[in-house]
């Protein structure tokens, strides 16, 4: 057995693909590996297994961070601070005044404190001796309040199963108006999930896109052009709170079209990384701000390339589970020899008809080199 080896290829013969051979050995005749063509996303391999009737049930086990977020969501800010203090040792064993809160809130506060303390310990931020002593005190105080009747993990809402979300491939067709010219657009994306897609089964605020290509046909010029080609476009908007302090980030590389005196503009190569912060802001939704840099490469520039720096900000919210809105602004200054701003304000909306069907409406105002372009487009999205 130790002489068996296999080559690894990220897109097709990856770890998910190799697991299919084990399932074929356990259930001959399924031929799962024969159904892989071109590339294999791990989630799609689960769908293949489910289609063969090899999955009889699914059980949700929330992560510790999910349990912490769930417990914190049911407590006021002062009680969250008490739980944080219990975990860090900045609060006494009994931080409550007589009659301050009900026993149920006390239970939840102690449970949140113990969960967060265990999180800190697994990250190596608390020595083992301190961890054991502090955890024992929290658990003893919690036990004196009696049984709540439910385990924390049983109370965490179960999210939609990943296999029940939209499929990985997307075909979008539609039309729009740019600089008073009508166009038709076709987009094809083999993977995976966009910020404006339905979040059921996916992580909200996360985007992972490979090879998203957009073709446009302008009837006035009777010309077909490549509007965009996103080779890689990754965004991670992870909100910060008093318990977790992640850095949100993005990276995009691919071809994009910038405005010029003629209608079609110029196709240039772009690399655009950035980093910043995101927050949950109640009625506004998920808000974020990022610092960004950019590199544009193309013959339209004086030295065939130009460097930029700036930032972006926006907010995103889902209404009634089937309507998502994302408003954003972005401004980068490019130089030194090609001194110009690239500013864009955009409002994107998605309407989800089913997990695999939806309609998107984008409205954008962009200014590049003093040239203004207002664009409105509607696309019908089909996932498969």
Coordinates of C-alpha atoms in Angstrom, one line a residue:
X1 CA 0.0 0.0 0.0
X2 CA 2.9 2.4 0.7
X3 CA 4.1 2.1 -2.9
X4 CA 0.9 3.6 -4.3
X5 CA 1.3 7.2 -5.6
X6 CA -0.7 9.6 -7.7
X7 CA 0.0 12.9 -9.5
X8 CA -1.9 15.9 -8.2
X9 CA -3.5 18.5 -10.5
X10 CA -5.4 21.4 -9.0
X11 CA -8.2 21.7 -11.5
X12 CA -9.1 18.1 -12.3
X13 CA -7.1 15.3 -10.6
X14 CA -7.3 16.9 -7.2
X15 CA -7.9 15.4 -3.8
X16 CA -11.7 15.4 -4.4
X17 CA -11.2 13.5 -7.6
X18 CA -9.0 10.8 -6.0
X19 CA -11.6 10.2 -3.3
X20 CA -14.0 9.1 -6.0
X21 CA -11.8 6.0 -6.7
X22 CA -12.3 4.9 -3.0
X23 CA -16.1 5.2 -3.4
X24 CA -15.9 3.3 -6.7
X25 CA -14.0 0.5 -4.9
X26 CA -16.6 0.4 -2.1
X27 CA -19.5 0.4 -4.6
X28 CA -18.5 -1.1 -8.0
X29 CA -20.4 0.1 -11.0
X30 CA -20.9 3.7 -9.9
X31 CA -18.2 5.1 -12.4
X32 CA -18.0 8.5 -10.6
X33 CA -14.5 9.4 -12.0
X34 CA -15.7 8.9 -15.6
X35 CA -18.1 11.8 -15.1
X36 CA -15.3 14.3 -14.5
X37 CA -14.5 16.5 -17.6
X38 CA -12.2 19.5 -17.5
X39 CA -12.2 20.4 -13.9
X40 CA -13.7 19.2 -10.6
X41 CA -14.9 21.4 -7.7
X42 CA -15.1 19.6 -4.4
X43 CA -18.7 20.6 -3.9
X44 CA -19.6 19.2 -7.3
X45 CA -18.1 15.9 -6.3
X46 CA -20.6 15.8 -3.4
X47 CA -23.4 16.5 -5.8
X48 CA -22.2 13.6 -7.9
X49 CA -22.2 11.3 -4.9
X50 CA -25.7 12.4 -3.9
X51 CA -27.0 11.8 -7.4
X52 CA -25.8 8.1 -7.0
X53 CA -27.9 7.7 -3.9
X54 CA -24.8 7.3 -1.7
X55 CA -25.8 10.0 0.8
X56 CA -28.5 9.0 3.3
X57 CA -28.4 12.0 5.6
X58 CA -26.4 15.1 6.6
X59 CA -25.7 16.4 10.1
X60 CA -24.6 20.0 10.9
X61 CA -21.8 20.5 13.4
X62 CA -21.2 24.2 14.0
X63 CA -17.7 25.4 14.4
X64 CA -16.5 27.0 17.6
X65 CA -16.5 30.4 15.9
X66 CA -20.1 29.9 14.7
X67 CA -21.1 28.9 18.3
X68 CA -19.5 32.0 19.7
X69 CA -21.2 34.2 17.1
X70 CA -24.6 32.6 17.9
X71 CA -24.2 33.0 21.6
X72 CA -23.1 36.6 21.3
X73 CA -26.0 37.4 19.0
X74 CA -28.4 36.8 21.9
X75 CA -26.7 39.0 24.4
X76 CA -26.5 42.8 24.9
X77 CA -23.2 44.6 24.5
X78 CA -22.6 44.8 28.3
X79 CA -23.1 41.0 28.7
X80 CA -20.8 40.4 25.7
X81 CA -18.2 42.5 27.4
X82 CA -18.6 40.4 30.6
X83 CA -18.2 37.2 28.6
X84 CA -15.1 38.5 27.0
X85 CA -13.7 39.5 30.4
X86 CA -14.4 36.1 31.8
X87 CA -12.4 34.5 29.0
X88 CA -9.5 37.0 29.2
X89 CA -9.4 37.0 33.0
X90 CA -10.4 40.7 33.3
X91 CA -13.7 39.9 35.0
X92 CA -14.3 38.4 38.5
X93 CA -15.8 34.9 38.7
X94 CA -19.2 36.4 39.4
X95 CA -19.5 39.7 37.4
X96 CA -23.2 40.2 38.0
X97 CA -24.9 42.4 40.5
X98 CA -27.8 40.9 42.4
X99 CA -30.9 41.0 40.2
X100 CA -29.0 42.5 37.3
X101 CA -30.1 40.0 34.7
X102 CA -32.2 36.8 34.5
X103 CA -30.5 33.4 35.1
X104 CA -30.9 32.5 31.4
X105 CA -28.8 35.4 30.3
X106 CA -26.2 34.6 33.0
X107 CA -26.1 31.0 31.6
X108 CA -25.5 32.3 28.1
X109 CA -22.9 34.7 29.3
X110 CA -20.9 32.0 31.0
X111 CA -21.3 29.7 28.0
X112 CA -20.0 32.4 25.7
X113 CA -17.1 33.0 28.0
X114 CA -16.1 29.3 28.1
X115 CA -16.5 28.9 24.4
X116 CA -14.3 32.0 23.7
X117 CA -11.7 30.9 26.2
X118 CA -11.4 27.5 24.5
X119 CA -11.0 29.4 21.2
X120 CA -8.2 31.5 22.6
X121 CA -6.5 28.3 23.9
X122 CA -6.6 26.5 20.6
X123 CA -5.0 29.6 19.0
X124 CA -2.2 29.4 21.6
X125 CA -3.0 32.7 23.2
X126 CA -3.6 31.3 26.7
X127 CA -1.1 29.0 28.5
X128 CA -2.4 25.6 29.4
X129 CA -2.2 26.2 33.2
X130 CA -4.1 29.5 33.0
X131 CA -6.6 28.0 30.6
X132 CA -7.4 25.1 32.9
X133 CA -7.8 27.2 36.0
X134 CA -9.9 29.9 34.3
X135 CA -12.1 27.4 32.5
X136 CA -12.8 25.5 35.7
X137 CA -14.0 28.7 37.4
X138 CA -16.3 29.6 34.6
X139 CA -17.8 26.1 34.4
X140 CA -18.3 26.0 38.2
X141 CA -20.1 29.4 38.1
X142 CA -22.2 28.1 35.2
X143 CA -23.1 24.9 36.9
X144 CA -24.5 26.7 39.9
X145 CA -27.2 28.2 37.6
X146 CA -28.6 24.8 36.8
X147 CA -29.4 23.1 33.5
X148 CA -30.8 25.2 30.6
X149 CA -32.3 22.3 28.9
X150 CA -30.4 22.7 25.6
X151 CA -26.9 22.2 24.4
X152 CA -25.4 25.2 22.6
X153 CA -24.9 23.3 19.4
X154 CA -28.5 22.3 19.3
X155 CA -29.7 25.9 19.3
X156 CA -27.5 27.2 16.5
X157 CA -29.7 27.6 13.4
X158 CA -28.9 25.0 10.7
X159 CA -27.9 26.8 7.4
X160 CA -28.8 25.5 4.0
X161 CA -26.7 22.6 2.9
X162 CA -24.0 23.4 0.4
X163 CA -25.4 20.9 -2.1
X164 CA -28.8 22.7 -2.0
X165 CA -27.2 26.0 -3.2
X166 CA -26.7 27.2 -6.7
X167 CA -24.5 25.1 -9.1
X168 CA -21.0 26.2 -9.8
X169 CA -21.2 27.1 -13.5
X170 CA -23.1 30.2 -14.7
X171 CA -24.4 31.4 -18.0
X172 CA -25.7 35.0 -18.1
X173 CA -27.5 36.6 -21.1
X174 CA -28.9 40.1 -21.3
X175 CA -28.7 43.6 -22.6
X176 CA -27.9 47.1 -21.6
X177 CA -27.0 50.7 -22.5
X178 CA -23.5 52.2 -22.3
X179 CA -22.9 55.8 -23.3
X180 CA -26.3 55.8 -25.1
X181 CA -25.4 52.8 -27.1
X182 CA -27.3 49.5 -26.8
X183 CA -25.5 46.3 -26.4
X184 CA -26.2 42.6 -25.9
X185 CA -24.0 40.6 -23.4
X186 CA -23.2 37.0 -22.8
X187 CA -21.2 35.9 -19.8
X188 CA -19.9 32.4 -19.0
X189 CA -18.3 31.5 -15.7
X190 CA -17.1 27.9 -14.9
X191 CA -16.6 28.6 -11.2
X192 CA -17.7 29.4 -8.5
X193 CA -19.6 32.1 -6.5
X194 CA -20.0 35.8 -6.8
X195 CA -20.9 38.3 -4.0
X196 CA -24.2 38.9 -5.8
X197 CA -25.2 35.3 -6.0
X198 CA -27.6 33.6 -3.6
X199 CA -25.7 32.9 -0.4
X200 CA -27.7 29.7 0.5
X201 CA -25.1 27.0 0.9
X202 CA -22.2 29.5 0.6
X203 CA -20.3 31.8 3.0
X204 CA -21.9 35.3 3.0
X205 CA -19.4 38.0 2.0
X206 CA -17.1 35.6 0.1
X207 CA -16.4 35.5 -3.6
X208 CA -14.3 33.0 -5.6
X209 CA -14.3 33.4 -9.4
X210 CA -12.2 31.7 -12.1
X211 CA -12.3 32.5 -15.8
X212 CA -15.4 34.7 -15.9
X213 CA -15.7 35.9 -19.6
X214 CA -18.0 38.6 -20.9
X215 CA -18.7 39.2 -24.6
X216 CA -20.6 42.2 -25.9
X217 CA -22.2 42.9 -29.2
X218 CA -22.8 46.6 -30.2
X219 CA -25.4 46.7 -32.9
X220 CA -24.5 50.3 -33.8
X221 CA -21.0 49.3 -34.8
X222 CA -21.9 45.7 -35.5
X223 CA -18.9 44.6 -33.4
X224 CA -18.4 41.8 -31.0
X225 CA -15.8 42.5 -28.3
X226 CA -14.4 40.9 -25.1
X227 CA -15.6 43.2 -22.4
X228 CA -14.0 41.4 -19.4
X229 CA -12.1 38.3 -18.6
X230 CA -11.6 37.7 -14.9
X231 CA -8.9 35.1 -14.6
X232 CA -9.1 35.2 -10.7
X233 CA -11.4 37.4 -8.7
X234 CA -11.4 36.6 -4.9
X235 CA -13.1 38.7 -2.2
X236 CA -13.3 37.9 1.5
X237 CA -15.5 40.3 3.5
X238 CA -15.4 38.9 7.1
X239 CA -17.0 41.2 9.7
X240 CA -15.1 42.2 12.8
X241 CA -16.5 42.3 16.3
X242 CA -15.2 42.3 19.9
X243 CA -14.4 38.6 19.7
X244 CA -12.9 38.3 16.2
X245 CA -10.7 40.8 14.3
X246 CA -10.2 39.4 10.7
X247 CA -8.8 41.4 7.9
X248 CA -11.0 41.6 4.8
X249 CA -9.1 41.4 1.5
X250 CA -9.4 41.0 -2.3
X251 CA -7.3 40.1 -5.3
X252 CA -8.3 40.3 -8.9
X253 CA -6.3 39.7 -12.1
X254 CA -7.6 39.6 -15.6
X255 CA -8.5 41.8 -18.6
X256 CA -10.8 44.8 -18.2
X257 CA -11.9 47.5 -20.6
X258 CA -11.3 51.2 -19.8
X259 CA -12.9 54.2 -21.5
X260 CA -11.4 56.0 -24.4
X261 CA -12.7 58.5 -27.0
X262 CA -14.3 55.8 -29.1
X263 CA -17.2 53.7 -27.9
X264 CA -15.5 50.4 -27.3
X265 CA -12.5 51.6 -25.2
X266 CA -9.3 49.7 -24.7
X267 CA -8.8 46.2 -23.2
X268 CA -6.0 46.2 -20.7
X269 CA -4.5 43.7 -18.2
X270 CA -5.2 44.4 -14.5
X271 CA -3.8 43.3 -11.2
X272 CA -5.8 44.7 -8.3
X273 CA -5.1 43.6 -4.7
X274 CA -6.5 45.2 -1.6
X275 CA -7.2 44.9 2.1
X276 CA -9.4 46.5 4.8
X277 CA -12.2 46.0 7.3
X278 CA -15.8 44.9 7.3
X279 CA -18.5 45.3 9.9
X280 CA -22.1 44.2 10.4
X281 CA -24.1 47.5 10.8
X282 CA -27.6 46.5 11.6
X283 CA -30.1 47.9 9.1
X284 CA -27.4 48.8 6.5
X285 CA -26.1 45.3 6.3
X286 CA -22.4 44.3 5.7
X287 CA -20.3 47.5 5.3
X288 CA -16.7 47.5 4.3
X289 CA -13.8 49.8 3.4
X290 CA -10.6 48.8 1.7
X291 CA -7.2 50.3 0.6
X292 CA -6.4 49.1 -2.9
X293 CA -3.5 49.1 -5.4
X294 CA -3.5 48.5 -9.1
X295 CA -1.4 47.7 -12.1
X296 CA -2.6 48.2 -15.6
X297 CA -0.7 46.9 -18.6
X298 CA -1.5 47.8 -22.2
X299 CA -0.2 49.7 -25.2
X300 CA -2.6 52.6 -24.5
X301 CA -0.3 53.8 -21.7
X302 CA 2.9 55.9 -22.2
X303 CA 5.3 53.2 -20.9
X304 CA 2.9 50.3 -21.6
X305 CA 1.9 50.1 -17.9
X306 CA 0.8 52.4 -15.0
X307 CA 0.5 52.0 -11.3
X308 CA -2.4 53.1 -9.1
X309 CA -3.4 53.4 -5.4
X310 CA -6.7 54.3 -3.8
X311 CA -9.6 52.7 -2.0
X312 CA -13.1 51.4 -2.1
X313 CA -16.1 51.3 0.2
X314 CA -19.6 49.8 0.1
X315 CA -22.4 48.0 1.8
X316 CA -24.4 44.9 1.0
X317 CA -27.7 43.6 2.3
X318 CA -30.1 40.8 1.5
X319 CA -33.9 41.5 1.8
X320 CA -36.5 38.8 2.2
X321 CA -33.9 36.1 1.2
X322 CA -34.5 36.7 -2.5
X323 CA -33.3 40.3 -3.2
X324 CA -29.7 41.4 -2.6
X325 CA -28.4 44.9 -3.0
X326 CA -24.7 46.0 -3.2
X327 CA -23.8 49.7 -3.4
X328 CA -20.1 50.6 -3.7
X329 CA -17.7 53.4 -4.7
X330 CA -14.1 52.9 -5.9
X331 CA -11.4 55.4 -6.8
X332 CA -7.8 54.8 -7.8
X333 CA -5.2 57.3 -9.0
X334 CA -2.8 56.0 -11.6
X335 CA 0.7 57.4 -12.4
X336 CA 3.3 58.7 -12.4
X337 CA 3.6 59.3 -16.1
X338 CA -0.1 58.5 -16.9
X339 CA -1.7 60.7 -14.3
X340 CA -5.5 60.0 -14.2
X341 CA -8.2 58.8 -11.9
X342 CA -10.4 55.8 -12.3
X343 CA -13.6 56.4 -10.3
X344 CA -16.7 54.2 -10.3
X345 CA -20.0 54.3 -8.3
X346 CA -22.1 51.2 -8.7
X347 CA -25.4 49.7 -7.5
X348 CA -25.9 46.0 -8.1
X349 CA -29.1 44.2 -7.5
X350 CA -29.9 40.4 -7.7
X351 CA -33.3 38.8 -7.6
X352 CA -33.3 35.1 -6.9
X353 CA -36.1 33.2 -8.6
X354 CA -34.8 29.7 -7.7
X355 CA -31.3 28.6 -6.4
X356 CA -30.2 28.2 -10.1
X357 CA -32.1 31.1 -11.7
X358 CA -32.0 34.8 -11.1
X359 CA -32.0 38.3 -12.6
X360 CA -29.4 40.9 -12.0
X361 CA -29.6 44.7 -12.5
X362 CA -26.4 46.8 -12.5
X363 CA -26.2 50.6 -12.7
X364 CA -22.8 52.2 -12.8
X365 CA -21.2 55.6 -13.3
X366 CA -17.5 55.5 -14.2
X367 CA -15.0 58.2 -14.9
X368 CA -11.6 57.4 -16.5
X369 CA -9.2 60.1 -17.8
X370 CA -12.1 62.6 -17.6
X371 CA -14.3 60.4 -19.8
X372 CA -17.7 59.7 -18.3
X373 CA -19.6 56.5 -18.9
X374 CA -23.0 55.6 -17.5
X375 CA -24.1 52.0 -17.9
X376 CA -27.2 50.1 -17.1
X377 CA -27.6 46.4 -17.8
X378 CA -30.0 43.5 -17.0
X379 CA -28.9 39.9 -17.1
X380 CA -30.7 36.6 -16.7
X381 CA -28.5 34.1 -14.8
X382 CA -28.7 30.4 -15.2
X383 CA -26.5 28.1 -13.0
X384 CA -25.8 24.6 -14.1

